[in-house]
Short mmCIF file of C-alpha atoms in Angstrom, two decimals:
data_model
loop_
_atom_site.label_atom_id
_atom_site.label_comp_id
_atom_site.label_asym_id
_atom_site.label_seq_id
_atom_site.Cartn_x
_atom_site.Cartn_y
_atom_site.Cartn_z
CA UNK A 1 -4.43 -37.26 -26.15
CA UNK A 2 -6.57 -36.64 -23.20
CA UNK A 3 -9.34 -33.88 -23.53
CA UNK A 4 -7.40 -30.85 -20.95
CA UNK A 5 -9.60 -27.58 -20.48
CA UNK A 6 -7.79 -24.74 -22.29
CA UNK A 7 -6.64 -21.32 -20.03
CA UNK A 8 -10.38 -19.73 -20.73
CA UNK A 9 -11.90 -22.71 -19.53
CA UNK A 10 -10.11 -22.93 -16.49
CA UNK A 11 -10.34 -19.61 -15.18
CA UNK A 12 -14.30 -20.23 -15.77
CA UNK A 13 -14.11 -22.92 -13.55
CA UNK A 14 -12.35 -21.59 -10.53
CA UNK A 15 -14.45 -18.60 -10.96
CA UNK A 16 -17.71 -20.68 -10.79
CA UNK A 17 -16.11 -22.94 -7.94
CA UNK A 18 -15.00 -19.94 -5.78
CA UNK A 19 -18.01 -18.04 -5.89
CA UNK A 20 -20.28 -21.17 -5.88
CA UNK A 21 -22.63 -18.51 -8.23
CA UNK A 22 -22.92 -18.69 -12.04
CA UNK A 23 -24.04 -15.02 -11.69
CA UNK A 24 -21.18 -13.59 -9.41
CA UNK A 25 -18.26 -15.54 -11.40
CA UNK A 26 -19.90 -14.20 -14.85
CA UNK A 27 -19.91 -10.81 -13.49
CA UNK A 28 -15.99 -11.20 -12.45
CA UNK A 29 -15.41 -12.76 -15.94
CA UNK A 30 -16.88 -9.78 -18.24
CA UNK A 31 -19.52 -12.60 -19.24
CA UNK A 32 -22.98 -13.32 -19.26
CA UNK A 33 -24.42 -16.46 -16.64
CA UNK A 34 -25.66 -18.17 -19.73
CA UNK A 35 -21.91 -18.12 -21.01
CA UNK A 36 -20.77 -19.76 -17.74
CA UNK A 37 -23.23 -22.50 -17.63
CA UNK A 38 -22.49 -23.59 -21.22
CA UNK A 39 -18.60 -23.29 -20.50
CA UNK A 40 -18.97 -25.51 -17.34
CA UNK A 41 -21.32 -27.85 -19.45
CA UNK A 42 -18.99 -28.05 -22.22
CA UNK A 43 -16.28 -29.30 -19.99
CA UNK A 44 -18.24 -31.53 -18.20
CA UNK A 45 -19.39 -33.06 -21.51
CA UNK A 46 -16.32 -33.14 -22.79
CA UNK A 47 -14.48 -34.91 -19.37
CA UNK A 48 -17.82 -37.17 -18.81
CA UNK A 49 -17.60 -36.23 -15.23
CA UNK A 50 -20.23 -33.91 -13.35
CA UNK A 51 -19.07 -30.93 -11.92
CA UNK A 52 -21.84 -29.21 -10.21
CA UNK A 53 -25.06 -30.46 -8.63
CA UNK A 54 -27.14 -28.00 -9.61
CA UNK A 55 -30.73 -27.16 -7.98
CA UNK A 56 -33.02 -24.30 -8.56
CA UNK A 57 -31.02 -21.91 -5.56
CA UNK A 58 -27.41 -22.88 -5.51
CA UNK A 59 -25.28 -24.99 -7.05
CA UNK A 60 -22.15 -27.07 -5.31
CA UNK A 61 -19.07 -28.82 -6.97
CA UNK A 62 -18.89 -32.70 -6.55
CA UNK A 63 -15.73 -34.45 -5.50
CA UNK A 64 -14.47 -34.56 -8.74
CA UNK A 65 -15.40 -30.71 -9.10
CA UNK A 66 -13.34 -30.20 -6.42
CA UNK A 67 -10.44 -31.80 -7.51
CA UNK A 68 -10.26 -29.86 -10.67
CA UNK A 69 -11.06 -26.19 -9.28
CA UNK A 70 -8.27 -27.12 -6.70
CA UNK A 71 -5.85 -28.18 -9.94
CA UNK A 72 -7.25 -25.33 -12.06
CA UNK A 73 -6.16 -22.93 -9.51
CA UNK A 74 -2.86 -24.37 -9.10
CA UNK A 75 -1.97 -24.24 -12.96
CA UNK A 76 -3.09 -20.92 -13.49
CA UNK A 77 -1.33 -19.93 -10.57
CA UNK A 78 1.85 -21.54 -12.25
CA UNK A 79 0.92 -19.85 -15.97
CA UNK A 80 0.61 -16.39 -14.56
CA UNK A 81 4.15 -16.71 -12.85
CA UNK A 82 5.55 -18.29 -16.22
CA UNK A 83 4.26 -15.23 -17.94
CA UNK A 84 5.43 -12.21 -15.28
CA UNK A 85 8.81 -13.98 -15.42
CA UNK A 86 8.99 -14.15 -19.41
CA UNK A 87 7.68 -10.74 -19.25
CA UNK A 88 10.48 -9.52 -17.39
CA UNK A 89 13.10 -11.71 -19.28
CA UNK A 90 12.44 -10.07 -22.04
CA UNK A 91 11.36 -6.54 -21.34
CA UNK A 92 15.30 -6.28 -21.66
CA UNK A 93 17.58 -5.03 -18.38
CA UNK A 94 17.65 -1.24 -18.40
CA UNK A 95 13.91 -0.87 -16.95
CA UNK A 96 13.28 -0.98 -13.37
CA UNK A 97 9.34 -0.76 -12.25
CA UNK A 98 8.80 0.22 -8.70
CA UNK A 99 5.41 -0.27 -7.02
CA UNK A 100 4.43 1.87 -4.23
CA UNK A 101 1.50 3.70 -2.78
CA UNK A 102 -0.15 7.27 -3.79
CA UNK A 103 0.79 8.92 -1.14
CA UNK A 104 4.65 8.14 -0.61
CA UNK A 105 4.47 8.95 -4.48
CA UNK A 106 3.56 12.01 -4.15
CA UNK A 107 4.71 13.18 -1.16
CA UNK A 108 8.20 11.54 -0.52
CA UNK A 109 9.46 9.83 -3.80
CA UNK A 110 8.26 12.58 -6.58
CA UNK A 111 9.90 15.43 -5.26
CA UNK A 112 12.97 13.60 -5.45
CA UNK A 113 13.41 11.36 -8.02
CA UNK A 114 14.82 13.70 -10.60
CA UNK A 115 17.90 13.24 -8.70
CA UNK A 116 18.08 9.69 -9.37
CA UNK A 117 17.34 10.45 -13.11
CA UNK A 118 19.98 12.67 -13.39
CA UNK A 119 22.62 9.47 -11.15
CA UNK A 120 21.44 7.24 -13.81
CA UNK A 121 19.95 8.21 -17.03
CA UNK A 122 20.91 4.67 -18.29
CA UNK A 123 17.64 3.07 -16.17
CA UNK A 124 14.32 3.68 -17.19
CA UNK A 125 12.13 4.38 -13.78
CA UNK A 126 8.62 3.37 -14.31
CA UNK A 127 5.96 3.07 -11.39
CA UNK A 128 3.33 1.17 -10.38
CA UNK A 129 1.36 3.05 -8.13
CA UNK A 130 -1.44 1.40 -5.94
CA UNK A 131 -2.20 0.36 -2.31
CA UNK A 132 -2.34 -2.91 -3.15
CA UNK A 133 0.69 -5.27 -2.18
CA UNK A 134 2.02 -6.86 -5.19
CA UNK A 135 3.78 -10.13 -5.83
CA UNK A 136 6.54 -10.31 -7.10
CA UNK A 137 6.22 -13.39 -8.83
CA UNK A 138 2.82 -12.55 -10.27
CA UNK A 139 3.05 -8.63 -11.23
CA UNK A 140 5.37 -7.21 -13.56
CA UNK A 141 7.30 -5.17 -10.64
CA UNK A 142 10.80 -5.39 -9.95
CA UNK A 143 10.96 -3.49 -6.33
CA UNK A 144 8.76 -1.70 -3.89
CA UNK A 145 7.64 0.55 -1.01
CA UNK A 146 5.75 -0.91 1.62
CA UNK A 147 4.49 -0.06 5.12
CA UNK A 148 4.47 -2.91 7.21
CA UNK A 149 6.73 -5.23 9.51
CA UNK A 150 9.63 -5.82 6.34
CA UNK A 151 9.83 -9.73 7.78
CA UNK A 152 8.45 -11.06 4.12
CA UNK A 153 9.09 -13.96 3.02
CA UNK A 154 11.47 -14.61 0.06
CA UNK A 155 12.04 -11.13 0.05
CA UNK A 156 15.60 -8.43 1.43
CA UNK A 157 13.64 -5.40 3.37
CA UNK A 158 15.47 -2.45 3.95
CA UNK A 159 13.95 0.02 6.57
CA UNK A 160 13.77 3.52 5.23
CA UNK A 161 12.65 5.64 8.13
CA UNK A 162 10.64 5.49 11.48
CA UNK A 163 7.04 7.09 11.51
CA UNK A 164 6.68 10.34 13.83
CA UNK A 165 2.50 11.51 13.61
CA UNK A 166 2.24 14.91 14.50
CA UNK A 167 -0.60 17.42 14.39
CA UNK A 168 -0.76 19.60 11.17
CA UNK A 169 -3.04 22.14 10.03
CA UNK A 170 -2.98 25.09 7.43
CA UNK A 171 -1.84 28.70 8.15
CA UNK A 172 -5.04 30.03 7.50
CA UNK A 173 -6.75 27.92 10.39
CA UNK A 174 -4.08 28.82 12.79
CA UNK A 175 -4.21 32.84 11.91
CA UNK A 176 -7.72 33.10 11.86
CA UNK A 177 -9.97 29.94 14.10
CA UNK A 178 -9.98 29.57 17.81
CA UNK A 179 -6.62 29.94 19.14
CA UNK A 180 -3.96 27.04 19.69
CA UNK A 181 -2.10 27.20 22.80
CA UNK A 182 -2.63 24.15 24.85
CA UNK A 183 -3.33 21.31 23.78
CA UNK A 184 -7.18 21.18 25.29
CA UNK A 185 -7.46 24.69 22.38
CA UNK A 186 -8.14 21.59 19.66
CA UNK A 187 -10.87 20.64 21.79
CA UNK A 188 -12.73 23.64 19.90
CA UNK A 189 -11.55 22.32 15.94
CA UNK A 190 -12.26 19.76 13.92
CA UNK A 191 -9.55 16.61 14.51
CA UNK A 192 -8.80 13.98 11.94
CA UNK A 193 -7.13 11.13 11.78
CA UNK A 194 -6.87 7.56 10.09
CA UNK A 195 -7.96 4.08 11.58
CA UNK A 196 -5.08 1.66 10.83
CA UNK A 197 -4.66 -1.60 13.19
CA UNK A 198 -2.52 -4.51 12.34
CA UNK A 199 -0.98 -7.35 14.57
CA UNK A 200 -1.86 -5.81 17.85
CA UNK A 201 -0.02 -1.86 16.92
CA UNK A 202 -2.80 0.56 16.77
CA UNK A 203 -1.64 3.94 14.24
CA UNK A 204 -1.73 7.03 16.56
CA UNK A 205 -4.88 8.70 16.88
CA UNK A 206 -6.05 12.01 18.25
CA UNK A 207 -7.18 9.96 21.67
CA UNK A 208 -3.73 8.24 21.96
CA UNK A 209 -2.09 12.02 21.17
CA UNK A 210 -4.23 13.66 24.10
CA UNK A 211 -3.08 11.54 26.60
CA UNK A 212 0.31 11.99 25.85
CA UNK A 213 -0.08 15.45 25.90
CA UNK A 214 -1.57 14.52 29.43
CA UNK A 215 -5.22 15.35 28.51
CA UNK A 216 -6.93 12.49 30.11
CA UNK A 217 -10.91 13.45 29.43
CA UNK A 218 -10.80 13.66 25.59
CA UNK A 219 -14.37 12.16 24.18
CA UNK A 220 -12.74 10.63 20.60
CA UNK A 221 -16.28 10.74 19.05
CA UNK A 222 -15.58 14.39 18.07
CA UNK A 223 -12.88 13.06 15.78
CA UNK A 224 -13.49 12.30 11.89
CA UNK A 225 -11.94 9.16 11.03
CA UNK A 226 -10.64 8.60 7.34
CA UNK A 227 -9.24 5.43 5.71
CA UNK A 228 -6.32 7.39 4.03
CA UNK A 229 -3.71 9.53 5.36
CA UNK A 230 -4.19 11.16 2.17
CA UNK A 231 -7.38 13.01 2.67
CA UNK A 232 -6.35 13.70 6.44
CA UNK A 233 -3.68 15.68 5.32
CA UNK A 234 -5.69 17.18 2.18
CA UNK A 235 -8.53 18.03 5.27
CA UNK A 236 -5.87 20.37 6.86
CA UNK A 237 -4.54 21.66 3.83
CA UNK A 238 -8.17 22.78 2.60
CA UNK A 239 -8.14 24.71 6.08
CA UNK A 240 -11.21 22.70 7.87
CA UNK A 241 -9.28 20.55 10.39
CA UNK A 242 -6.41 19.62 11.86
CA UNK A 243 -4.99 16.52 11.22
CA UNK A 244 -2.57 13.99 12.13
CA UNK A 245 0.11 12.41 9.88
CA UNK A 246 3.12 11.03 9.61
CA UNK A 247 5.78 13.73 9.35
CA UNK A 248 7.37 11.97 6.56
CA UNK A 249 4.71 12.15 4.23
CA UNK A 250 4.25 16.59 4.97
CA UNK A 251 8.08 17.77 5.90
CA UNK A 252 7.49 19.60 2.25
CA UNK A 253 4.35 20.87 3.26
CA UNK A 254 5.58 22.27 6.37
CA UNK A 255 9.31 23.49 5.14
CA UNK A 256 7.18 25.23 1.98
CA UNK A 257 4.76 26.84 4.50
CA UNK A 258 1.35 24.92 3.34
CA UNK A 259 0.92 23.68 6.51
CA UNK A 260 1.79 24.18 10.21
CA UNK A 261 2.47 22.13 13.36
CA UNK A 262 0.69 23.68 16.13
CA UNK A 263 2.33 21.18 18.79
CA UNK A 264 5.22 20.18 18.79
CA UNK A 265 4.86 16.31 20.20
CA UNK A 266 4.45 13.79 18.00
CA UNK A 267 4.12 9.85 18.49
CA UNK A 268 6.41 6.88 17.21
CA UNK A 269 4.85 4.25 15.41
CA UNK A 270 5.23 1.07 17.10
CA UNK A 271 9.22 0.28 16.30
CA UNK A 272 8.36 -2.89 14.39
CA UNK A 273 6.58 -0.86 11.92
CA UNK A 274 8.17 1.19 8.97
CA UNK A 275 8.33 2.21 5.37
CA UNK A 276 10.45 -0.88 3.86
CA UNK A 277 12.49 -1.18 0.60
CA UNK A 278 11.90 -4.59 -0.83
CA UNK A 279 12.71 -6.81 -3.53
CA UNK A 280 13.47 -10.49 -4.46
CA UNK A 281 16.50 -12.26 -2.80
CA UNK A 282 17.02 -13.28 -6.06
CA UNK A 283 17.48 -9.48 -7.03
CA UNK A 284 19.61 -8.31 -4.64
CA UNK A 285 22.65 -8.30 -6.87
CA UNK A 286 20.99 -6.78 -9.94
CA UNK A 287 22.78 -3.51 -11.26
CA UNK A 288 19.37 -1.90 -11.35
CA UNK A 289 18.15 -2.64 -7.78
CA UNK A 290 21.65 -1.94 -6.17
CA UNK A 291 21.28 1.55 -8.00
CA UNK A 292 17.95 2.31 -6.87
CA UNK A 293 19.04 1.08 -3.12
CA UNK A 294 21.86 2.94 -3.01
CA UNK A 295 20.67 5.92 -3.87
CA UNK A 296 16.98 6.05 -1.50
CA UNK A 297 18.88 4.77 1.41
CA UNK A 298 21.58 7.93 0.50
CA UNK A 299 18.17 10.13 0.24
CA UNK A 300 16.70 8.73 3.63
CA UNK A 301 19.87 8.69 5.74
CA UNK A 302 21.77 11.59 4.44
CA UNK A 303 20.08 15.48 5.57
CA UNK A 304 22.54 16.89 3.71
CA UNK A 305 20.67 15.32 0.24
CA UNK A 306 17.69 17.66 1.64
CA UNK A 307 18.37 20.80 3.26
CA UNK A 308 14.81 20.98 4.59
CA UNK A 309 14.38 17.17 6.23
CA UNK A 310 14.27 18.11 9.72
CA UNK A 311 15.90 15.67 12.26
CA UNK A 312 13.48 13.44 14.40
CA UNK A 313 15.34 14.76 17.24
CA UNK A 314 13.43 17.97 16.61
CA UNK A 315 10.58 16.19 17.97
CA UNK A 316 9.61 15.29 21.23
CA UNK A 317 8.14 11.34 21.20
CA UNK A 318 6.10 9.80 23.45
#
């Protein structure tokens, strides 16, 4: 039987040929350099091919290094699907694990999902929280929440809602700073808002918001930029800025009173863009998906589920 690298081996080697760096891949590994030399020696020895032409700076893979990194990633690649799906076979068929960011955790899909306990106590609702898109194939996750264009390959999206930003800010800040009245008052406050670009749509900022509010001199370097709409909206909440965000993501704030809008025009996201439901084609007619489907779309779509969702006609969009 020919000599084949076992899993440990492998993932060695695609570590050392993707980072071209002993160092680097050992670090990623949880091992010391020394340990990924001798691995990659051992298999070289034990193949009687070279791998890596080595010098005293860098090291590169050979042709036949190449070949196997290219074959090691593909079969790991393969293993680690193998394993998610025999992971899911047999994790039996009354849990359902939904992956999703922090903040439509906390802010959307927390406050309700008591509700879709109490629909079906038979399904056991776990979460996967991160910001990081998972696949299904790879990551034990049956469905999830994603922001983004819903046209995903292999995949149903449903939309949930449309994005309205609006300006927010605390009570306190309104009762007791500089006065709001026109829109040129926030010239006076501090102004956050998060840098998000993708596929030509820009998410509104405070310099898109002015001129729609038909304030045409606004200098945008008095804004404080964040990378999460997050720790905008914690920024107005703590009372030192007002902030823009996606009315979805603070209609609790605002109908509990911990924040404020001080103006009432807010700006659509670009239409193409939108909080999606998604899961495998392949799931679309499991009882545990339908359920969960049924019921967010009945939460999204349905005011009455949520006597404080205001309408998006309350708004005025640019």
């Amino acid at each position: 039987m020919r000599f084949v690298p076992g899993t440990r081996a492998l993932r060695t080697l695609e570590a050392a040929g993707r980072h071209l760096n002993f160092t680097r891949a050992a670090d990623e590994l949880g091992l010391t350099p020394a340990a990924v030399s001798h691995q990659i020696k051992e298999i070289e020895e034990q193949l009687g091919v070279v791998l890596f032409t080595r010098t005293s700076r860098s090291i590169r893979l050979t042709e036949a290094g190449a070949a196997l990194v290219d074959a090691s990633v593909d079969a790991l690649d393969l293993l680690n699907r193998a394993v998610s799906k025999a992971r899911k076979l047999t994790r039996g068929t009354a849990l359902l694990k939904v992956t999703l960011d922090a903040q439509f955790a906390a802010k959307w899909l927390m406050r309700r999902i008591d509700a879709f306990r109490k629909l079906h106590p038979d399904i056991d609702l776990r979460f996967d929280i991160s910001y990081e898109v998972r696949d299904f194939d790879l990551d034990d996750v049956d469905v999830g929440i994603r922001f983004g264009t819903g046209k995903y390959p292999g995949l149903v999206a449903d939309r949930l809602f449309d994005n309205i930003i609006i300006p927010v800010c605390s009570p306190a800040l309104l009762a007791s700073g500089p006065p709001l009245r026109v829109p040129r008052d926030l010239f006076r406050h501090t102004l956050v808002h998060i840098e998000w670009s993708q596929q030509g749509v820009t998410w509104p900022n405070w310099r898109m918001w002015m001129a729609a509010a038909g304030v045409d001199d606004f200098d945008d370097s008095r804004s404080v930029v964040f990378t999460t709409s997050s720790d905008a909206v914690q920024a107005a909440l703590d009372g030192s800025a007002v902030a823009l965000a996606d009315f979805a993501m603070v209609a609790n704030d605002l109908s509990e009173g911990r924040l404020v809008r001080p103006f009432e025009l807010g700006i659509k996201v670009a239409r193409e863009f939108a909080y999606h439901l998604v899961y495998p084609i392949t799931s679309a007619n499991d009882a545990r998906v339908v359920a969960f489907k049924d019921w967010l779309l009945n939460e999204v779509h349905n005011p009455q589920v949520d006597p404080t969702r205001r309408s998006w006609d309350d708004f005025k969009p640019s």
